[in-house]
PDB file of C-alpha atoms and ligand atoms in Angstrom:
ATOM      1  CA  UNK H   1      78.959 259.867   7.673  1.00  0.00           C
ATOM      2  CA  UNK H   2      81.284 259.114   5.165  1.00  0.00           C
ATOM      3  CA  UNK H   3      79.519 256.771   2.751  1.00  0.00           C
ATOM      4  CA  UNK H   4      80.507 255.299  -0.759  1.00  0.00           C
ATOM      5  CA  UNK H   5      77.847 254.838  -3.453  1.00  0.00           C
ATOM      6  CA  UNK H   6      77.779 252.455  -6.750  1.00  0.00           C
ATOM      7  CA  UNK H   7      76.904 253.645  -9.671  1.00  0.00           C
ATOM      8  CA  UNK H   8      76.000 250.697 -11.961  1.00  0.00           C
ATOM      9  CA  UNK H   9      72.753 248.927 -10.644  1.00  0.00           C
ATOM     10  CA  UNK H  10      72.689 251.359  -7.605  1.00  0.00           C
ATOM     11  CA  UNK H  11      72.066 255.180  -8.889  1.00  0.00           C
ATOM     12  CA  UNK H  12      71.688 253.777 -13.080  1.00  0.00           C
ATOM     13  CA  UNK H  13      69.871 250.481 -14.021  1.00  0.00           C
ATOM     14  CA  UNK H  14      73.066 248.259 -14.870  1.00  0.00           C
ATOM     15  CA  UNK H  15      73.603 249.157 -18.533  1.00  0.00           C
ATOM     16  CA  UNK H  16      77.656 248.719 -18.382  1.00  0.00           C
ATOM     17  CA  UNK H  17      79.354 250.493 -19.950  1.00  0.00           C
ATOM     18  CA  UNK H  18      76.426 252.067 -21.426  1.00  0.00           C
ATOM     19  CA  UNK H  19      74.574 254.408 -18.843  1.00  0.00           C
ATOM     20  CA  UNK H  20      70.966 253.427 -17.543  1.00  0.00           C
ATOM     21  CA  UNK H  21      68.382 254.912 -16.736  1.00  0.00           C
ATOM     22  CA  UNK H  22      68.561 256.343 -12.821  1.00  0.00           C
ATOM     23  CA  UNK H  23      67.112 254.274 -10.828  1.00  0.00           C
ATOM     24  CA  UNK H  24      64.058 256.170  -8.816  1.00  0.00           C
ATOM     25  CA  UNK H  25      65.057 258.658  -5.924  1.00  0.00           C
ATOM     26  CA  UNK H  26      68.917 257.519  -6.068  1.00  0.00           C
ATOM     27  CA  UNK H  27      69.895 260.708  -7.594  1.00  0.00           C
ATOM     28  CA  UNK H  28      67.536 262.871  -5.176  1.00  0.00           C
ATOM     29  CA  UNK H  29      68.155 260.796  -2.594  1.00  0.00           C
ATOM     30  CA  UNK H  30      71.504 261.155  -2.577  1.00  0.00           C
ATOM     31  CA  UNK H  31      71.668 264.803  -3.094  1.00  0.00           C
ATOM     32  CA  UNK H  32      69.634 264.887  -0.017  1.00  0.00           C
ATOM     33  CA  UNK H  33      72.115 263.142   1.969  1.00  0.00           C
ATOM     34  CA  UNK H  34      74.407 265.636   0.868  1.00  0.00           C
ATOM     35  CA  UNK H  35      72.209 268.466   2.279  1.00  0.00           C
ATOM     36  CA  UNK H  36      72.323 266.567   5.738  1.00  0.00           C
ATOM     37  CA  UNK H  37      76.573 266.650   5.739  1.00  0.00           C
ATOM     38  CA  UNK H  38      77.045 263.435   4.743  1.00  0.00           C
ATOM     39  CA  UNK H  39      80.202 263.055   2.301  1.00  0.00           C
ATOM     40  CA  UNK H  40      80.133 260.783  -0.609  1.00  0.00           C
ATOM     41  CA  UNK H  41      82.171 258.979  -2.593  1.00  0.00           C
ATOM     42  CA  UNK H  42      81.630 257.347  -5.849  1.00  0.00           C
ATOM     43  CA  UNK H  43      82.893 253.830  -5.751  1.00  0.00           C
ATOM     44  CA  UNK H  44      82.614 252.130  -9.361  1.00  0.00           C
ATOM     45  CA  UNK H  45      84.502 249.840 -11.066  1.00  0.00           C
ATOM     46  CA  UNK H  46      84.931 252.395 -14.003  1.00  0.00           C
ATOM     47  CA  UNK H  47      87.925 253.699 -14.643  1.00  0.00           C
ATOM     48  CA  UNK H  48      88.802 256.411 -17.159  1.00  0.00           C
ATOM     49  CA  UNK H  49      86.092 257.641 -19.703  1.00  0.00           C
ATOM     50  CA  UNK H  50      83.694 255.161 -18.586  1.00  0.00           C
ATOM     51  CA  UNK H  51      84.118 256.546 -14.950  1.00  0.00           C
ATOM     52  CA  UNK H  52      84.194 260.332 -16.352  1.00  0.00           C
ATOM     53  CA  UNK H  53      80.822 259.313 -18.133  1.00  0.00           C
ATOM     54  CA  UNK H  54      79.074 258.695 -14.871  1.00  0.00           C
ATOM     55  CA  UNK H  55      80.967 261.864 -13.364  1.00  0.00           C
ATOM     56  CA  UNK H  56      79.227 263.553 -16.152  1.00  0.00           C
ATOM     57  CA  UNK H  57      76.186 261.895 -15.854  1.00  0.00           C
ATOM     58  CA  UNK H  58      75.378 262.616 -11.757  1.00  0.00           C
ATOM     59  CA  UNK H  59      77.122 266.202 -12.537  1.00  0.00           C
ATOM     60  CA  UNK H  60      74.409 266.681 -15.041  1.00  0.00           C
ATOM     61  CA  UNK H  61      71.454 265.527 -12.152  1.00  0.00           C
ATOM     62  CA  UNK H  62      72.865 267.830  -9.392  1.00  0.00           C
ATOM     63  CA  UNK H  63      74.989 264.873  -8.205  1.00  0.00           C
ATOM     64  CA  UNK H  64      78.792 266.037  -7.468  1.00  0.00           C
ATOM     65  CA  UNK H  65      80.836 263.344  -5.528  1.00  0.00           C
ATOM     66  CA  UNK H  66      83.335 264.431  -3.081  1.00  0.00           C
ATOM     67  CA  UNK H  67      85.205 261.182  -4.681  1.00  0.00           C
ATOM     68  CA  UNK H  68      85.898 259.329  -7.110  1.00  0.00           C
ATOM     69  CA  UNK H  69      86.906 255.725  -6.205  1.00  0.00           C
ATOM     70  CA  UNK H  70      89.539 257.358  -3.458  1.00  0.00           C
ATOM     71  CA  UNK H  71      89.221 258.428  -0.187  1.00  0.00           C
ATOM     72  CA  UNK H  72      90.123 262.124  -1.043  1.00  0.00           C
ATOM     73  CA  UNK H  73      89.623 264.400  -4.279  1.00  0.00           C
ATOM     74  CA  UNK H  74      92.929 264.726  -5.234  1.00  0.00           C
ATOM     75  CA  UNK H  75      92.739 260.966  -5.066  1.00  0.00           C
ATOM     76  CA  UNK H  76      93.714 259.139  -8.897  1.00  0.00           C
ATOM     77  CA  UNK H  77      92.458 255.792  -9.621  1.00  0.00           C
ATOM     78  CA  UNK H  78      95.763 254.275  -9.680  1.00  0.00           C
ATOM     79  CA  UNK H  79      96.641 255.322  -5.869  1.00  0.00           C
ATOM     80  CA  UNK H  80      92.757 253.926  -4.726  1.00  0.00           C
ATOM     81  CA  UNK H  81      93.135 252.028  -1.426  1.00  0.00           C
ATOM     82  CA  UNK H  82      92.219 248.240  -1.039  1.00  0.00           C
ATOM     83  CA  UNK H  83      89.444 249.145   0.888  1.00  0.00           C
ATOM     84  CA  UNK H  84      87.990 253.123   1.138  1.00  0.00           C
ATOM     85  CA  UNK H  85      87.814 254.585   4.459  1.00  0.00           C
ATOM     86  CA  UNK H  86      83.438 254.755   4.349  1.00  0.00           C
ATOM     87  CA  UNK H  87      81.441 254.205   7.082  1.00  0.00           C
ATOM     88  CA  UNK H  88      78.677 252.706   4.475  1.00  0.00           C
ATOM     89  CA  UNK H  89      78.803 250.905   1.266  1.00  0.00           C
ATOM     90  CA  UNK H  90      75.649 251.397  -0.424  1.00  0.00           C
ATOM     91  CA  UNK H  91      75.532 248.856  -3.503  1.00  0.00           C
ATOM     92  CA  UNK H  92      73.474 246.568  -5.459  1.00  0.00           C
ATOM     93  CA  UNK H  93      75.536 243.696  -5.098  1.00  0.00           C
ATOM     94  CA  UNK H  94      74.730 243.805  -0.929  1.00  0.00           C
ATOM     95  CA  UNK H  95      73.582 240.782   0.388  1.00  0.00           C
ATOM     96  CA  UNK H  96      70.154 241.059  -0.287  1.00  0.00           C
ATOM     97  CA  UNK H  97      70.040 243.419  -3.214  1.00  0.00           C
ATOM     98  CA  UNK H  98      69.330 246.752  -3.366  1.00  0.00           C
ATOM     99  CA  UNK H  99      66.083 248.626  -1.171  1.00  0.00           C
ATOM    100  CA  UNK H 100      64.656 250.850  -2.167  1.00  0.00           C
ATOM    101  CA  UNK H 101      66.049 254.043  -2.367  1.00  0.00           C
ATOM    102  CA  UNK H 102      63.057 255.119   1.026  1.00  0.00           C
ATOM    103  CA  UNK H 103      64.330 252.023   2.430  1.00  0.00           C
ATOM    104  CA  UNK H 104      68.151 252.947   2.261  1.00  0.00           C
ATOM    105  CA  UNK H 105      67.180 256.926   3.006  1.00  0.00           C
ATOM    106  CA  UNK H 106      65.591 255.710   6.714  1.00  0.00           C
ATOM    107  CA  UNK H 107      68.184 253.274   7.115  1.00  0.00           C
ATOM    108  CA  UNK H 108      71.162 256.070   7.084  1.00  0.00           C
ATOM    109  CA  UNK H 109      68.617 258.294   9.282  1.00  0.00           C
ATOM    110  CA  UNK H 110      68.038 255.339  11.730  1.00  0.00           C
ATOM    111  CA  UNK H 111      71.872 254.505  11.593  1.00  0.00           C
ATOM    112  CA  UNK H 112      72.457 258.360  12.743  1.00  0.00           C
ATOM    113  CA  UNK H 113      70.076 258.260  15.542  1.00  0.00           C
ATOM    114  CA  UNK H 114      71.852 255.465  17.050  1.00  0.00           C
ATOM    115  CA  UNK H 115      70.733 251.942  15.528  1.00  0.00           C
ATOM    116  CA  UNK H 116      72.986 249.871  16.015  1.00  0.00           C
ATOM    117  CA  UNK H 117      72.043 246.282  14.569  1.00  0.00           C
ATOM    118  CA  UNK H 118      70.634 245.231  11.590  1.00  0.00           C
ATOM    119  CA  UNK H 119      67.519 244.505  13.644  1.00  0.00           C
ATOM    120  CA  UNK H 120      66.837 248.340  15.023  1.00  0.00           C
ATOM    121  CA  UNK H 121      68.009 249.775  11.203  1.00  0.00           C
ATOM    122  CA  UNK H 122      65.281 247.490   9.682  1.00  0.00           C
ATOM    123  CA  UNK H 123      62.445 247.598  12.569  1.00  0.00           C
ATOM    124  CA  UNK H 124      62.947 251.368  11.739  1.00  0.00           C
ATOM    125  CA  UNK H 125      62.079 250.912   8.109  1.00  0.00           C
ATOM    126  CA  UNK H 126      59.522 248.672   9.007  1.00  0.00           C
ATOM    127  CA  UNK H 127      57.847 251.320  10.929  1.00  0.00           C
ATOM    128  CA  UNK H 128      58.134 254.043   8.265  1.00  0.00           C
ATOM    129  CA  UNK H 129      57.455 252.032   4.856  1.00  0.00           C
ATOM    130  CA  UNK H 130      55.141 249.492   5.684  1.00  0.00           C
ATOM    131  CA  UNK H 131      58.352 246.795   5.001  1.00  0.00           C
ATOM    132  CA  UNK H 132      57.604 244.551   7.229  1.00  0.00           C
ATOM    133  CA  UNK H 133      60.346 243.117   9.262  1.00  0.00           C
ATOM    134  CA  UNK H 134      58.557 239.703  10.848  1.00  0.00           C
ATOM    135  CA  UNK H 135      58.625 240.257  14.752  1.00  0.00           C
ATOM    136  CA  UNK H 136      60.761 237.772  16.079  1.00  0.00           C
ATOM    137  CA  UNK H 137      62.077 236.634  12.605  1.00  0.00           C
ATOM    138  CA  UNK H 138      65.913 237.239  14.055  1.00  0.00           C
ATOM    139  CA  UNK H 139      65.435 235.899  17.082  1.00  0.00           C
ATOM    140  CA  UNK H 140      63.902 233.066  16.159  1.00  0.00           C
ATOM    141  CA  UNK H 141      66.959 232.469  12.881  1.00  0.00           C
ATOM    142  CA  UNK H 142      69.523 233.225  15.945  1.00  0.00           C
ATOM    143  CA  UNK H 143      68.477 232.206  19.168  1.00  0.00           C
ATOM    144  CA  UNK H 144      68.812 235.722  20.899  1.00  0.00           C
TER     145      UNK H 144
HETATM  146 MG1   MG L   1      76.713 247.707  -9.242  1.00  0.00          MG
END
């Protein structure tokens, strides 16, 4: 899955355009993600140094994008697309905030093994983190 990652609030405590400190499991999370095949891209609203300083920064973790704010490498900031080409956004302006980085993790696994809805993604997490999705919560919000 192609899937684009924030870096401010997301993989760093939001410290623009200072660097924070990572948030926990983003870094190892993501490098896991990595070992499964997915491809990600770095999608920040840094541009220049500021976006070479969290280059740097995940370089110096492990953490080496396939991306940086374009769908390709060879990719420049001033050619980025409207909207990348991902399959996920994973950011901490989402509705609902950031998970937790578990939470996110079994989300992309549930989302491989065929979830489909919102629902199934979070029932999974439910299962696995002791997040508690309400039973019936949905249904009961949307009449199905
Ligand atoms: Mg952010």
């Amino acid at each position: 899955m192609i899937i684009a990652v924030d870096f401010d609030g997301t993989i760093v405590e939001h410290k623009y355009p200072q660097i924070g400190k990572p948030i926990p499991f983003a870094i190892e999370t993501l490098i896991q993600l990595q070992k499964e095949r997915h491809l990600l891209i770095l999608w920040t609203v840094r541009e220049g140094e500021l976006l070479q300083n969290a280059i740097d920064f995940c370089a110096s973790k492990g953490l080496v994008f396939y991306a940086h704010n374009a769908n390709y490498p060879e990719g420049d900031e001033e050619d980025a697309p409207r909207k990348l080409k991902a399959e996920m956004f994973i950011d901490d302006r989402n509705l609902g905030g950031l998970p937790d980085w578990g939470v996110i993790y079994n989300a992309i696994q549930a989302t491989v093994n065929g979830a489909d809805s919102f629902n199934a993604i979070m029932s999974a997490n439910a299962l696995d983190n002791g997040r508690k999705v309400k039973k019936g919560f949905f249904s009961s919000v949307f009449g199905k």
